[in-house]
CSV table of C-alpha atoms in Angstrom, one decimal:
chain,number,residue,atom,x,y,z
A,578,UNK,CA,11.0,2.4,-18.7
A,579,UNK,CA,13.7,3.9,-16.0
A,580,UNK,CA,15.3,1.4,-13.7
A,581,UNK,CA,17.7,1.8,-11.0
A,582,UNK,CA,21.4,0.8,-12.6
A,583,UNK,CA,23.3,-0.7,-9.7
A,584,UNK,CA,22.3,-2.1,-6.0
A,585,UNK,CA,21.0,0.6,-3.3
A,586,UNK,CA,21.0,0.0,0.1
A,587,UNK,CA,18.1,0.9,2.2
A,588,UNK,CA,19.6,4.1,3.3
A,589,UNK,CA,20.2,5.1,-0.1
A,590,UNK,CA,16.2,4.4,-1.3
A,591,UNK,CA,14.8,6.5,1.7
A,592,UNK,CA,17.6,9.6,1.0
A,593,UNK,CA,15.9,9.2,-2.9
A,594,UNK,CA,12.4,9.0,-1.2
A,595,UNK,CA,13.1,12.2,0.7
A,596,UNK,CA,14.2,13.9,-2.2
A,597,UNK,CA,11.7,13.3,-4.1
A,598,UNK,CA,9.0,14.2,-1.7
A,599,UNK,CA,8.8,18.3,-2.5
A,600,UNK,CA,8.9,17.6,-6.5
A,601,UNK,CA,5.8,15.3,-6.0
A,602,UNK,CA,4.4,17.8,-3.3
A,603,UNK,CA,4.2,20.3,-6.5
A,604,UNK,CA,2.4,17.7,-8.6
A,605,UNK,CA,-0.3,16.7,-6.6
A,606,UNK,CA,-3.2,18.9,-8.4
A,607,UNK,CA,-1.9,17.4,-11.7
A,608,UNK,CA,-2.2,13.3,-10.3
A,609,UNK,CA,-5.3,14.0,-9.0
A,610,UNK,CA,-6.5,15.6,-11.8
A,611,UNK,CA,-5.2,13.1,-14.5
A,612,UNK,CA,-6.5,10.8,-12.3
A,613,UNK,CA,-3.5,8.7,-12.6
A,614,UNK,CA,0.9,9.5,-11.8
A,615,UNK,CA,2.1,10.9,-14.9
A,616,UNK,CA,4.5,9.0,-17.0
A,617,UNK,CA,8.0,11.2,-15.6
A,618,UNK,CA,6.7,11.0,-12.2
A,619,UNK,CA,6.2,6.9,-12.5
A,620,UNK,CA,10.2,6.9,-13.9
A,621,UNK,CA,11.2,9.6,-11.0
A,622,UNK,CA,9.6,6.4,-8.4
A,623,UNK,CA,11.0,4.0,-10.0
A,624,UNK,CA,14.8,5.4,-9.6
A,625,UNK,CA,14.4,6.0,-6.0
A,626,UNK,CA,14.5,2.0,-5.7
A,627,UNK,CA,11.2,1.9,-4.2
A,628,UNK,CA,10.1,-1.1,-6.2
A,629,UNK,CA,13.2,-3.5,-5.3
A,630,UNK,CA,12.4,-3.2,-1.6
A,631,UNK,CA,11.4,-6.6,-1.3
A,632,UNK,CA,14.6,-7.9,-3.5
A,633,UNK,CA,16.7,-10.5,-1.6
A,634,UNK,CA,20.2,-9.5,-1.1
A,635,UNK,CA,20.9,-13.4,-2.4
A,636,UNK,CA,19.6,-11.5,-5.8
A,637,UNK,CA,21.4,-8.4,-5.1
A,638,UNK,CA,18.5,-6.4,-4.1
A,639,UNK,CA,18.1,-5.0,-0.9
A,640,UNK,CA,16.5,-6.8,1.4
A,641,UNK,CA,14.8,-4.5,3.7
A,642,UNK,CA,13.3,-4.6,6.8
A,643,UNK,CA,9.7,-3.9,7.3
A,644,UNK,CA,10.3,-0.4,9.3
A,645,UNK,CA,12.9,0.2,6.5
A,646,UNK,CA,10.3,-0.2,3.3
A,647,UNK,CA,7.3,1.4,5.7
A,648,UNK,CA,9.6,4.7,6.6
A,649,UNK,CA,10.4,4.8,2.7
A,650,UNK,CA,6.7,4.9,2.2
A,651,UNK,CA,6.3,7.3,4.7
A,652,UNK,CA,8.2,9.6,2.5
A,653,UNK,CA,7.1,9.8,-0.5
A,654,UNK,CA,3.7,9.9,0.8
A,655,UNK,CA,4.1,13.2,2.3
A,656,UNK,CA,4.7,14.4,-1.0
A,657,UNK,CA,1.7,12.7,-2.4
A,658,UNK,CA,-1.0,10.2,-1.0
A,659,UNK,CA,-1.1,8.7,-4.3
A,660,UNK,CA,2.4,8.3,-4.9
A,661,UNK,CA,2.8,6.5,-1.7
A,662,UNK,CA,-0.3,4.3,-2.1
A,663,UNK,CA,1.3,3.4,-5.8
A,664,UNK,CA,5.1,3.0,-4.5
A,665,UNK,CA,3.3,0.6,-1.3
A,666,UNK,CA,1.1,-1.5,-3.8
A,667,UNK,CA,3.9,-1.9,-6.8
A,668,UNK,CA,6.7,-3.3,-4.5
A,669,UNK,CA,5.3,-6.4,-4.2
A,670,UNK,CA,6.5,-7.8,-7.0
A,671,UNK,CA,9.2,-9.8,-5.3
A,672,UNK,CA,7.1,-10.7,-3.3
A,673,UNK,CA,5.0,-12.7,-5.3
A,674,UNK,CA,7.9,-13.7,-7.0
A,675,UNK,CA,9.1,-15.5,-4.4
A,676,UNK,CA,6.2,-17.6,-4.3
A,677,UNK,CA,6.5,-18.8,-8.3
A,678,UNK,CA,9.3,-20.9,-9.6
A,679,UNK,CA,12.7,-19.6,-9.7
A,680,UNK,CA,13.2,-19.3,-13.4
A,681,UNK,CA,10.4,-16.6,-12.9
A,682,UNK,CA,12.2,-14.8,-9.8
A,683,UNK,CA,15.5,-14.6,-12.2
A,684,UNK,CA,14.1,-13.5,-15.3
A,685,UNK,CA,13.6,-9.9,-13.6
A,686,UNK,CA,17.1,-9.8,-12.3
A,687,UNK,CA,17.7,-7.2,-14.4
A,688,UNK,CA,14.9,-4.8,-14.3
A,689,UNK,CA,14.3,-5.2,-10.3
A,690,UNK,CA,12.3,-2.1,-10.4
A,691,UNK,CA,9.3,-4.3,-12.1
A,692,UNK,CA,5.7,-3.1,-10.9
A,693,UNK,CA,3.0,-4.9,-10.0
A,694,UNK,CA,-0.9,-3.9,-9.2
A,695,UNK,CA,-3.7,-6.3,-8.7
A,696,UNK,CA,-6.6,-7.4,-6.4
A,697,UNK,CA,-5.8,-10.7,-4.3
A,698,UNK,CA,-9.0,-11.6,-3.9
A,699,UNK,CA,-10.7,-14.5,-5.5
A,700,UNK,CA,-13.1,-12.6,-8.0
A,701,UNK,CA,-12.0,-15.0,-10.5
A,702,UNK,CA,-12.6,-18.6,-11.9
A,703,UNK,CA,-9.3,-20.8,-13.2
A,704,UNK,CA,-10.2,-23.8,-14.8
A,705,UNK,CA,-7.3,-26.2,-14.2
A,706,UNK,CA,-5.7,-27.2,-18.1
A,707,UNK,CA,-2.7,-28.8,-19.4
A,708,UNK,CA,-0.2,-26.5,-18.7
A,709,UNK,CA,-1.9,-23.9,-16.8
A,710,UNK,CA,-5.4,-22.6,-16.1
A,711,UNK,CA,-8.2,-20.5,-18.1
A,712,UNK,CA,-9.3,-17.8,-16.6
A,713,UNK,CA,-12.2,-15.5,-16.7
A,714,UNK,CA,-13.1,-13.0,-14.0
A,715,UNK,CA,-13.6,-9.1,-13.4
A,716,UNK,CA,-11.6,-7.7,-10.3
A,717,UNK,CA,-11.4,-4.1,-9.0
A,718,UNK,CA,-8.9,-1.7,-6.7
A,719,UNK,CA,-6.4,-2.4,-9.3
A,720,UNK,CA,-4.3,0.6,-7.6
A,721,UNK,CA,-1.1,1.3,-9.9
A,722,UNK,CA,-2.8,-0.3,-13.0
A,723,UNK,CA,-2.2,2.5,-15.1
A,724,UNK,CA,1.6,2.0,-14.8
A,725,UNK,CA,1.8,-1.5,-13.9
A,726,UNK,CA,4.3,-3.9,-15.6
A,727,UNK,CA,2.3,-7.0,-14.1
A,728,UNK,CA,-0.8,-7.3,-13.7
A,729,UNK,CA,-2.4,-10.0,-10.9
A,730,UNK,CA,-5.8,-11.4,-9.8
A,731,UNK,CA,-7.3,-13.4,-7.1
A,732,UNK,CA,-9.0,-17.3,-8.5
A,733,UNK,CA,-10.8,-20.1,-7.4
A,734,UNK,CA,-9.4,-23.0,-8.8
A,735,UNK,CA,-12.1,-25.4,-10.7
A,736,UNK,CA,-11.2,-28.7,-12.7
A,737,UNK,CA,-13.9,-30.4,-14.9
A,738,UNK,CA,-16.1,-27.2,-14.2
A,739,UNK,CA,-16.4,-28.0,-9.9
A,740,UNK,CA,-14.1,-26.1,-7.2
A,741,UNK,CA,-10.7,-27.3,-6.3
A,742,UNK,CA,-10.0,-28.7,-2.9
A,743,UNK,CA,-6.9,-26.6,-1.3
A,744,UNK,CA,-4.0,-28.6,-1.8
A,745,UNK,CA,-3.4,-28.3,2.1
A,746,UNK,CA,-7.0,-29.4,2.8
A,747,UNK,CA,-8.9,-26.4,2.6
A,748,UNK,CA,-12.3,-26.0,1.0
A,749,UNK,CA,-10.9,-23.8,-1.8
A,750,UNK,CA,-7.6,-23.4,-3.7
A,751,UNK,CA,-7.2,-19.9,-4.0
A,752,UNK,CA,-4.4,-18.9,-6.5
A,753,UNK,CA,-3.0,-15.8,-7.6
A,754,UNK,CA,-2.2,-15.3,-11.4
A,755,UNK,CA,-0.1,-13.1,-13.0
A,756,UNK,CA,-0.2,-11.6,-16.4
A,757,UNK,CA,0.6,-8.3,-18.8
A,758,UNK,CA,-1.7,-5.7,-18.0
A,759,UNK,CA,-2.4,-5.7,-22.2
A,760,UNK,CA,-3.6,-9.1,-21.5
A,761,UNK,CA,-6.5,-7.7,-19.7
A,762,UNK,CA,-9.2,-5.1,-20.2
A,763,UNK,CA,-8.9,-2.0,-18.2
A,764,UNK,CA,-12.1,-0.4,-17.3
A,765,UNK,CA,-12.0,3.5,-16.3
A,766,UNK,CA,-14.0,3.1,-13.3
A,767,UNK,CA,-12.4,5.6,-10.8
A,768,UNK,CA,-13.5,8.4,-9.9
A,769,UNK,CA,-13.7,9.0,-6.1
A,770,UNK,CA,-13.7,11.1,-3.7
A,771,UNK,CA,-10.2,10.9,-3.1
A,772,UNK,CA,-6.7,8.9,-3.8
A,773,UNK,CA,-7.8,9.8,-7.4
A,774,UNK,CA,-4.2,9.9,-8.6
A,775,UNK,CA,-3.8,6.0,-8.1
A,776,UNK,CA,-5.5,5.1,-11.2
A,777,UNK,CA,-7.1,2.1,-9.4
A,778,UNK,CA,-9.3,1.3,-12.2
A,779,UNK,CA,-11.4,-2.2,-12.7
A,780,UNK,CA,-10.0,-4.8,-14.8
A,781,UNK,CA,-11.4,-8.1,-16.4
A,782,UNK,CA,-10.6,-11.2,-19.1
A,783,UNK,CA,-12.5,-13.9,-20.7
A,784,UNK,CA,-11.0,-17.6,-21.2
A,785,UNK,CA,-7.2,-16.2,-20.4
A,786,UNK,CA,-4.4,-18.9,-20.6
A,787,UNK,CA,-2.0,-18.6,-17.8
A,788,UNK,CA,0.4,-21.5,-18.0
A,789,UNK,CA,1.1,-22.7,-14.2
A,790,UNK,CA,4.2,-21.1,-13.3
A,791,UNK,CA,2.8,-17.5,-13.7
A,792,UNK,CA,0.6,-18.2,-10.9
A,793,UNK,CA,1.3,-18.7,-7.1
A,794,UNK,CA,-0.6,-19.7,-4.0
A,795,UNK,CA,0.6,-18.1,-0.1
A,796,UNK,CA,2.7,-20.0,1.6
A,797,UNK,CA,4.4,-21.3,-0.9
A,798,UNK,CA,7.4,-18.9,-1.0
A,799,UNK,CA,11.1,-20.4,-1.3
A,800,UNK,CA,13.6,-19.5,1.0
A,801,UNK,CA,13.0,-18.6,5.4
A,802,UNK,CA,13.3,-14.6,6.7
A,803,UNK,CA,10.8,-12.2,7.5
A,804,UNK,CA,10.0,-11.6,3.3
A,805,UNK,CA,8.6,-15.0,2.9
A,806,UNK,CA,6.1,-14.8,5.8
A,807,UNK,CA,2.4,-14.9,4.3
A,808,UNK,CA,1.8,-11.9,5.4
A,809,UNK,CA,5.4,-9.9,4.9
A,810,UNK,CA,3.5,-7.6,2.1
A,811,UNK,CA,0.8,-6.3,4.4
A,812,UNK,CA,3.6,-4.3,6.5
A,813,UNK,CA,4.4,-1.1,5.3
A,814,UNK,CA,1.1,0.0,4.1
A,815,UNK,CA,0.7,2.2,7.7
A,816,UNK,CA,3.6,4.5,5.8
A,817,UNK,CA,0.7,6.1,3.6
A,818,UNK,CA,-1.5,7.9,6.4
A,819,UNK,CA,1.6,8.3,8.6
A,820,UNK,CA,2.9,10.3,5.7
A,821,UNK,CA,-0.2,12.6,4.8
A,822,UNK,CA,-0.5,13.3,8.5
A,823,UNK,CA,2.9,14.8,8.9
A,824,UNK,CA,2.3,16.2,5.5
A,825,UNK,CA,-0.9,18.1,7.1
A,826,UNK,CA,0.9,18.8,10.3
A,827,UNK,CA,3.9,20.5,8.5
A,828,UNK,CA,1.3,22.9,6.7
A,829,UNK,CA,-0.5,24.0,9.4
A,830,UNK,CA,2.6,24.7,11.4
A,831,UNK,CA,3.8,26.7,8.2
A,832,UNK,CA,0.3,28.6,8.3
A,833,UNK,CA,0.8,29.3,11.7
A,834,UNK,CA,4.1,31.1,11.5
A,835,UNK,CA,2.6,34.1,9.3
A,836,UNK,CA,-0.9,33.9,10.3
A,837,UNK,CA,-3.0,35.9,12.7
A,838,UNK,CA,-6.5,35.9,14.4
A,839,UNK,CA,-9.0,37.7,12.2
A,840,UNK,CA,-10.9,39.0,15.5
A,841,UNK,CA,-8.3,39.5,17.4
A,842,UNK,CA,-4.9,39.9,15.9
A,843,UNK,CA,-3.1,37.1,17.6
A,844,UNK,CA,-0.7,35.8,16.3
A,845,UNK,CA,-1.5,32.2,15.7
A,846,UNK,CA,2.2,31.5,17.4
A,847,UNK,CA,0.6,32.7,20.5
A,848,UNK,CA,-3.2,31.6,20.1
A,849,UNK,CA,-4.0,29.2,22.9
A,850,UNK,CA,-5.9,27.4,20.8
A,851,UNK,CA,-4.0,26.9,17.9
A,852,UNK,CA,-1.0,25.9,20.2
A,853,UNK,CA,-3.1,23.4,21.8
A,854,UNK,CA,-4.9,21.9,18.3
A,855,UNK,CA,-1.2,21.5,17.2
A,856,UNK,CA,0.5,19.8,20.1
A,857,UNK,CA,-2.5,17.2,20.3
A,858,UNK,CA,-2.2,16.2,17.0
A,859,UNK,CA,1.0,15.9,17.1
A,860,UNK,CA,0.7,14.0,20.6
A,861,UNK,CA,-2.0,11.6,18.8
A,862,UNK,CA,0.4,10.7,15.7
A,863,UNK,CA,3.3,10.0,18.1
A,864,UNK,CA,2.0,7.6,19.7
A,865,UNK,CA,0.4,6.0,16.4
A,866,UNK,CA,3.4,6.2,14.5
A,867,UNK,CA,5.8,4.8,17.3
A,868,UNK,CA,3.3,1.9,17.7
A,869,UNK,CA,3.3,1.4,14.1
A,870,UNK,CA,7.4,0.9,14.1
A,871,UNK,CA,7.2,-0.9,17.6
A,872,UNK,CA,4.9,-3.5,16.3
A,873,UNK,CA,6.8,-3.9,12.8
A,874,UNK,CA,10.3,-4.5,14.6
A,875,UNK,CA,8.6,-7.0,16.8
A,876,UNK,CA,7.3,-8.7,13.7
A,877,UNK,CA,10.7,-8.6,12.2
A,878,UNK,CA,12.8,-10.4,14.9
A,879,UNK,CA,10.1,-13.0,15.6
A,880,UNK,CA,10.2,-14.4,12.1
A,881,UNK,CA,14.0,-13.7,11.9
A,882,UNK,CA,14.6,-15.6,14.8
A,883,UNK,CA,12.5,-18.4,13.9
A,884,UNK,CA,9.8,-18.1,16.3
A,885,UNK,CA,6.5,-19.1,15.7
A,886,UNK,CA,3.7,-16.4,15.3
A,887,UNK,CA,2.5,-14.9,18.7
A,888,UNK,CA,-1.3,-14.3,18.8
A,889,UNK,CA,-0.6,-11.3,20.5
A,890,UNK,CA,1.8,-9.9,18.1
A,891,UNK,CA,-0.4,-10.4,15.2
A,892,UNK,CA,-3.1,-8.3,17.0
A,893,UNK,CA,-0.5,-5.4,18.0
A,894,UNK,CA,0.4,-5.2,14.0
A,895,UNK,CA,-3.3,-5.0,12.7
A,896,UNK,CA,-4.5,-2.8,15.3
A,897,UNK,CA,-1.2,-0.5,14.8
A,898,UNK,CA,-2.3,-0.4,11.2
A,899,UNK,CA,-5.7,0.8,11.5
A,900,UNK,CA,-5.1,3.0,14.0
A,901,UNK,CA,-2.9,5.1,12.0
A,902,UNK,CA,-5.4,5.3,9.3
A,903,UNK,CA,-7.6,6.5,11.7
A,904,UNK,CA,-5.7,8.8,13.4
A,905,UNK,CA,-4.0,10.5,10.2
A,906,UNK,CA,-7.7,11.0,9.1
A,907,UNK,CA,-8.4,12.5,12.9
A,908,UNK,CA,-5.9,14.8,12.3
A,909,UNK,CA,-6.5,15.8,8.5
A,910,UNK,CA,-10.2,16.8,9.7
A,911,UNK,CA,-9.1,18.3,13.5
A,912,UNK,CA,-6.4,20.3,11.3
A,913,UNK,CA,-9.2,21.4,9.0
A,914,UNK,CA,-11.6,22.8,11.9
A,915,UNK,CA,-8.7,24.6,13.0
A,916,UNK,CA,-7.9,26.6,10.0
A,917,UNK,CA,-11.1,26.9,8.9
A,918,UNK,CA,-13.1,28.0,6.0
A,919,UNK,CA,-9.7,28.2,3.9
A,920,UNK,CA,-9.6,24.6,4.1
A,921,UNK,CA,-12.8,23.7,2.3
A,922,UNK,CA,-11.4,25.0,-1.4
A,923,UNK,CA,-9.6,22.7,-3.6
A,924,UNK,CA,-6.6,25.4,-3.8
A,925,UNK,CA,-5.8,24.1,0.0
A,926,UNK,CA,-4.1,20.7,0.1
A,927,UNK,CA,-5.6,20.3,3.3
A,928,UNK,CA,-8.9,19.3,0.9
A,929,UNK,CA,-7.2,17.0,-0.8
A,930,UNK,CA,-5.1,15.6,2.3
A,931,UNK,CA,-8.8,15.0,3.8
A,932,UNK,CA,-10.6,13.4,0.9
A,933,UNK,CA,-7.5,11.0,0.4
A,934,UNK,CA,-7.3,10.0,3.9
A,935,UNK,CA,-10.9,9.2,4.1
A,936,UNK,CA,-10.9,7.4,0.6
A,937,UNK,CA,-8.1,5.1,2.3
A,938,UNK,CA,-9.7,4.8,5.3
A,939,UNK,CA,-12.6,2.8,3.8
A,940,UNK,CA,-10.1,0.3,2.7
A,941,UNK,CA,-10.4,-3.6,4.3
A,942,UNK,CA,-7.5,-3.0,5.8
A,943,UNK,CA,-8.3,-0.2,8.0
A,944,UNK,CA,-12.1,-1.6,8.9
A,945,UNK,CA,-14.2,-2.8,12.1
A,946,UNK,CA,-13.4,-6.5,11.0
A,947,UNK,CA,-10.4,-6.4,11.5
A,948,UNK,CA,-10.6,-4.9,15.1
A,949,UNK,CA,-13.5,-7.8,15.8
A,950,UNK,CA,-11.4,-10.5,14.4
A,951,UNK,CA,-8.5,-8.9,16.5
A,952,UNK,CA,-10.8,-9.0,19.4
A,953,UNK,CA,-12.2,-12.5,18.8
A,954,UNK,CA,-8.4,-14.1,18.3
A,955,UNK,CA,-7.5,-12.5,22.1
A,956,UNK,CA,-10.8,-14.1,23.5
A,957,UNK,CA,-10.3,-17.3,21.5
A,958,UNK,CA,-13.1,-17.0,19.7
A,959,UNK,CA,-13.8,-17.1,15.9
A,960,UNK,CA,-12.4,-14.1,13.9
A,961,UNK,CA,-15.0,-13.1,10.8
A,962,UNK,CA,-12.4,-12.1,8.7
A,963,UNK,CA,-9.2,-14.0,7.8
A,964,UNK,CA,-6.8,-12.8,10.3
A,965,UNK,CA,-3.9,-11.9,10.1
A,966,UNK,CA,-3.9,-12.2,6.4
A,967,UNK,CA,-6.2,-9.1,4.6
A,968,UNK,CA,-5.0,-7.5,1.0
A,969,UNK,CA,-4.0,-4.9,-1.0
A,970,UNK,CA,-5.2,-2.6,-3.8
């Protein structure tokens, strides 16, 4: 395993992310073929710093900002959708860190560029035991799984066989645990239409013993700053379709600077309607993209400053986020009317670009819940989703 030898500052990770983008660019038929980033490409991620976005400075790391890790992101997803999607899930392992004991958080001082993968959600059962739980469950969208140093997985908490009350009163104590990815069995489960480089596979265990302080509940993070809020991981993950977009964009302008209309010899330069597909979509993603970092710098100096969440504020950030993933898929399949036929064979990335924007696009995150819970929290009424808090995988 490559790691990162030294501290990098923010600037530094997103010059790496940059350069790294047209090497990955060149891969993609390979990661969606094996179905999974190959073992060079995972150590070429892992020394841009990626991974240690998260890290406090207090441990050395980082520290940086949510428009900082989400432009990072950005980056190496316009190289590859996959790439991004595994950089976006794999940082959070300090993250979660932060939520277990402190012993944990400082035995991966010295590999910082640790990855993590795993399903939040509660699809397991944790029968409370001396020292720990015993755990049993099957979980799926374990994205990064096939390069994953840590491995987690959402549980419902049960002692003497019946559900845990929440410590803080809820109905439920939900609690992440964390493990080795050889702890668990990996079940070759995806093949999709698209994002088929992420290797999200299924994954499940029988009767696991995790003693207590390899698992963590939100909420529960030590320290104050904007990386401890519950929902700090959830912020960058707009940096995926953002990326493809401009990917898809920067193509088709390519195309149109040597291409010419079949009928009537235009030059695309100078077709009318290929000036005006072009300029839209690159209206459309401004504005997405700006309210994307808008929203994130909001969130940022409200928890930095102390203040407590604005309703408001929450509601700019999810729809922001869902927006984008609409809009970059907008653009992907506006982009691939334009060209054409040529877009429809697998030897155009524009196919690929489309399939893995749509595959996203049907993720939780980018869903009509969250707009209806969005809408339901401004009219103060009940939200059918847990809002603002959703998941990755």
């Amino acid at each position: 395993m490559t790691t990162t030898a030294g501290p990098l500052d923010s600037a530094e990770i997103l010059a790496r992310a940059q350069a790294l983008a047209p090497e990955l660019r060149t891969r993609s038929e390979e990661i969606e073929r094996e179905r999974r980033l190959p073992a060079d490409v995972v150590d070429k991620l892992r020394g841009t710093g990626v991974f240690r976005m998260a890290m406090p400075r207090s441990l050395g790391g980082p520290e940086m900002t949510f428009s900082e890790q989400t432009r990072v992101i950005e980056a190496l997803s316009t190289g590859d959708a996959a790439v991004g999607w595994c950089g976006m899930i794999g940082m959070d392992t300090w993250a979660y860190a932060r939520c277990m004991p402190e012993s944990v958080e400082r035995s991966i001082i010295d590999t910082p560029d640790l990855i993590t993968a795993g399903m939040i959600f509660p699809s397991g059962k944790a029968e409370r035991v001396p020292g720990g739980y015993r755990v049993s469950g099957r979980w799926s969208f374990g994205s990064g799984i096939t390069h994953c140093d840590w491995l987690i997985g959402g549980v419902l908490v049960h002692q003497d066989g019946a559900p845990e009350a929440d410590p803080d009163g809820g109905a439920v104590h939900w609690r992440i645990i964390m493990g080795r990815p050889e702890q668990f069995e990996i079940l070759d489960t995806w093949y999709t239409t698209g994002l088929a480089g992420s290797g999200s596979r299924d994954y499940q265990v029988t009767d696991l013993f995790v003693p207590e302080e390899h698992t963590f509940r939100f909420g529960e993070s030590r320290g104050q700053g904007p990386l401890t809020a519950r929902d700090a991981f959830l912020h960058n993950v707009a940096g995926v379709p953002l990326g493809v977009a401009r990917a898809v964009l920067d193509h088709v302008r390519e195309l149109a600077s040597h291409k010419v209309e079949r009928v009537t010899g235009v030059p695309w330069s100078d077709s009318y309607r290929v000036q005006l597909g072009i300029a839209q979509a690159e209206m459309d993603l401004s504005v997405a993209r700006d309210a994307v970092y808008a929203s994130l710098d909001r969130q940022w100096d409200r928890v930095a400053e102390g203040r407590a969440a604005a309703e408001d504020e929450q509601v700019s950030a999810a729809v922001s986020r869902v927006n984008a993933f609409r809009t970059a898929r907008s653009i992907a399949i506006r982009m691939s009317d334009l060209v054409g036929t040529a877009s429809i064979y697998r030897t155009s990335p524009l196919d690929r670009w489309t399939r893995d924007l749509h595959t996203m696009c049907q993720h939780i995150l980018a869903q009509d819940q969250v707009l209806q819970s969005a809408g339901a929290l401004l009219l103060g009424s009940t939200p059918l989703a847990p809002f603002p808090i959703g998941v990755k995988g």
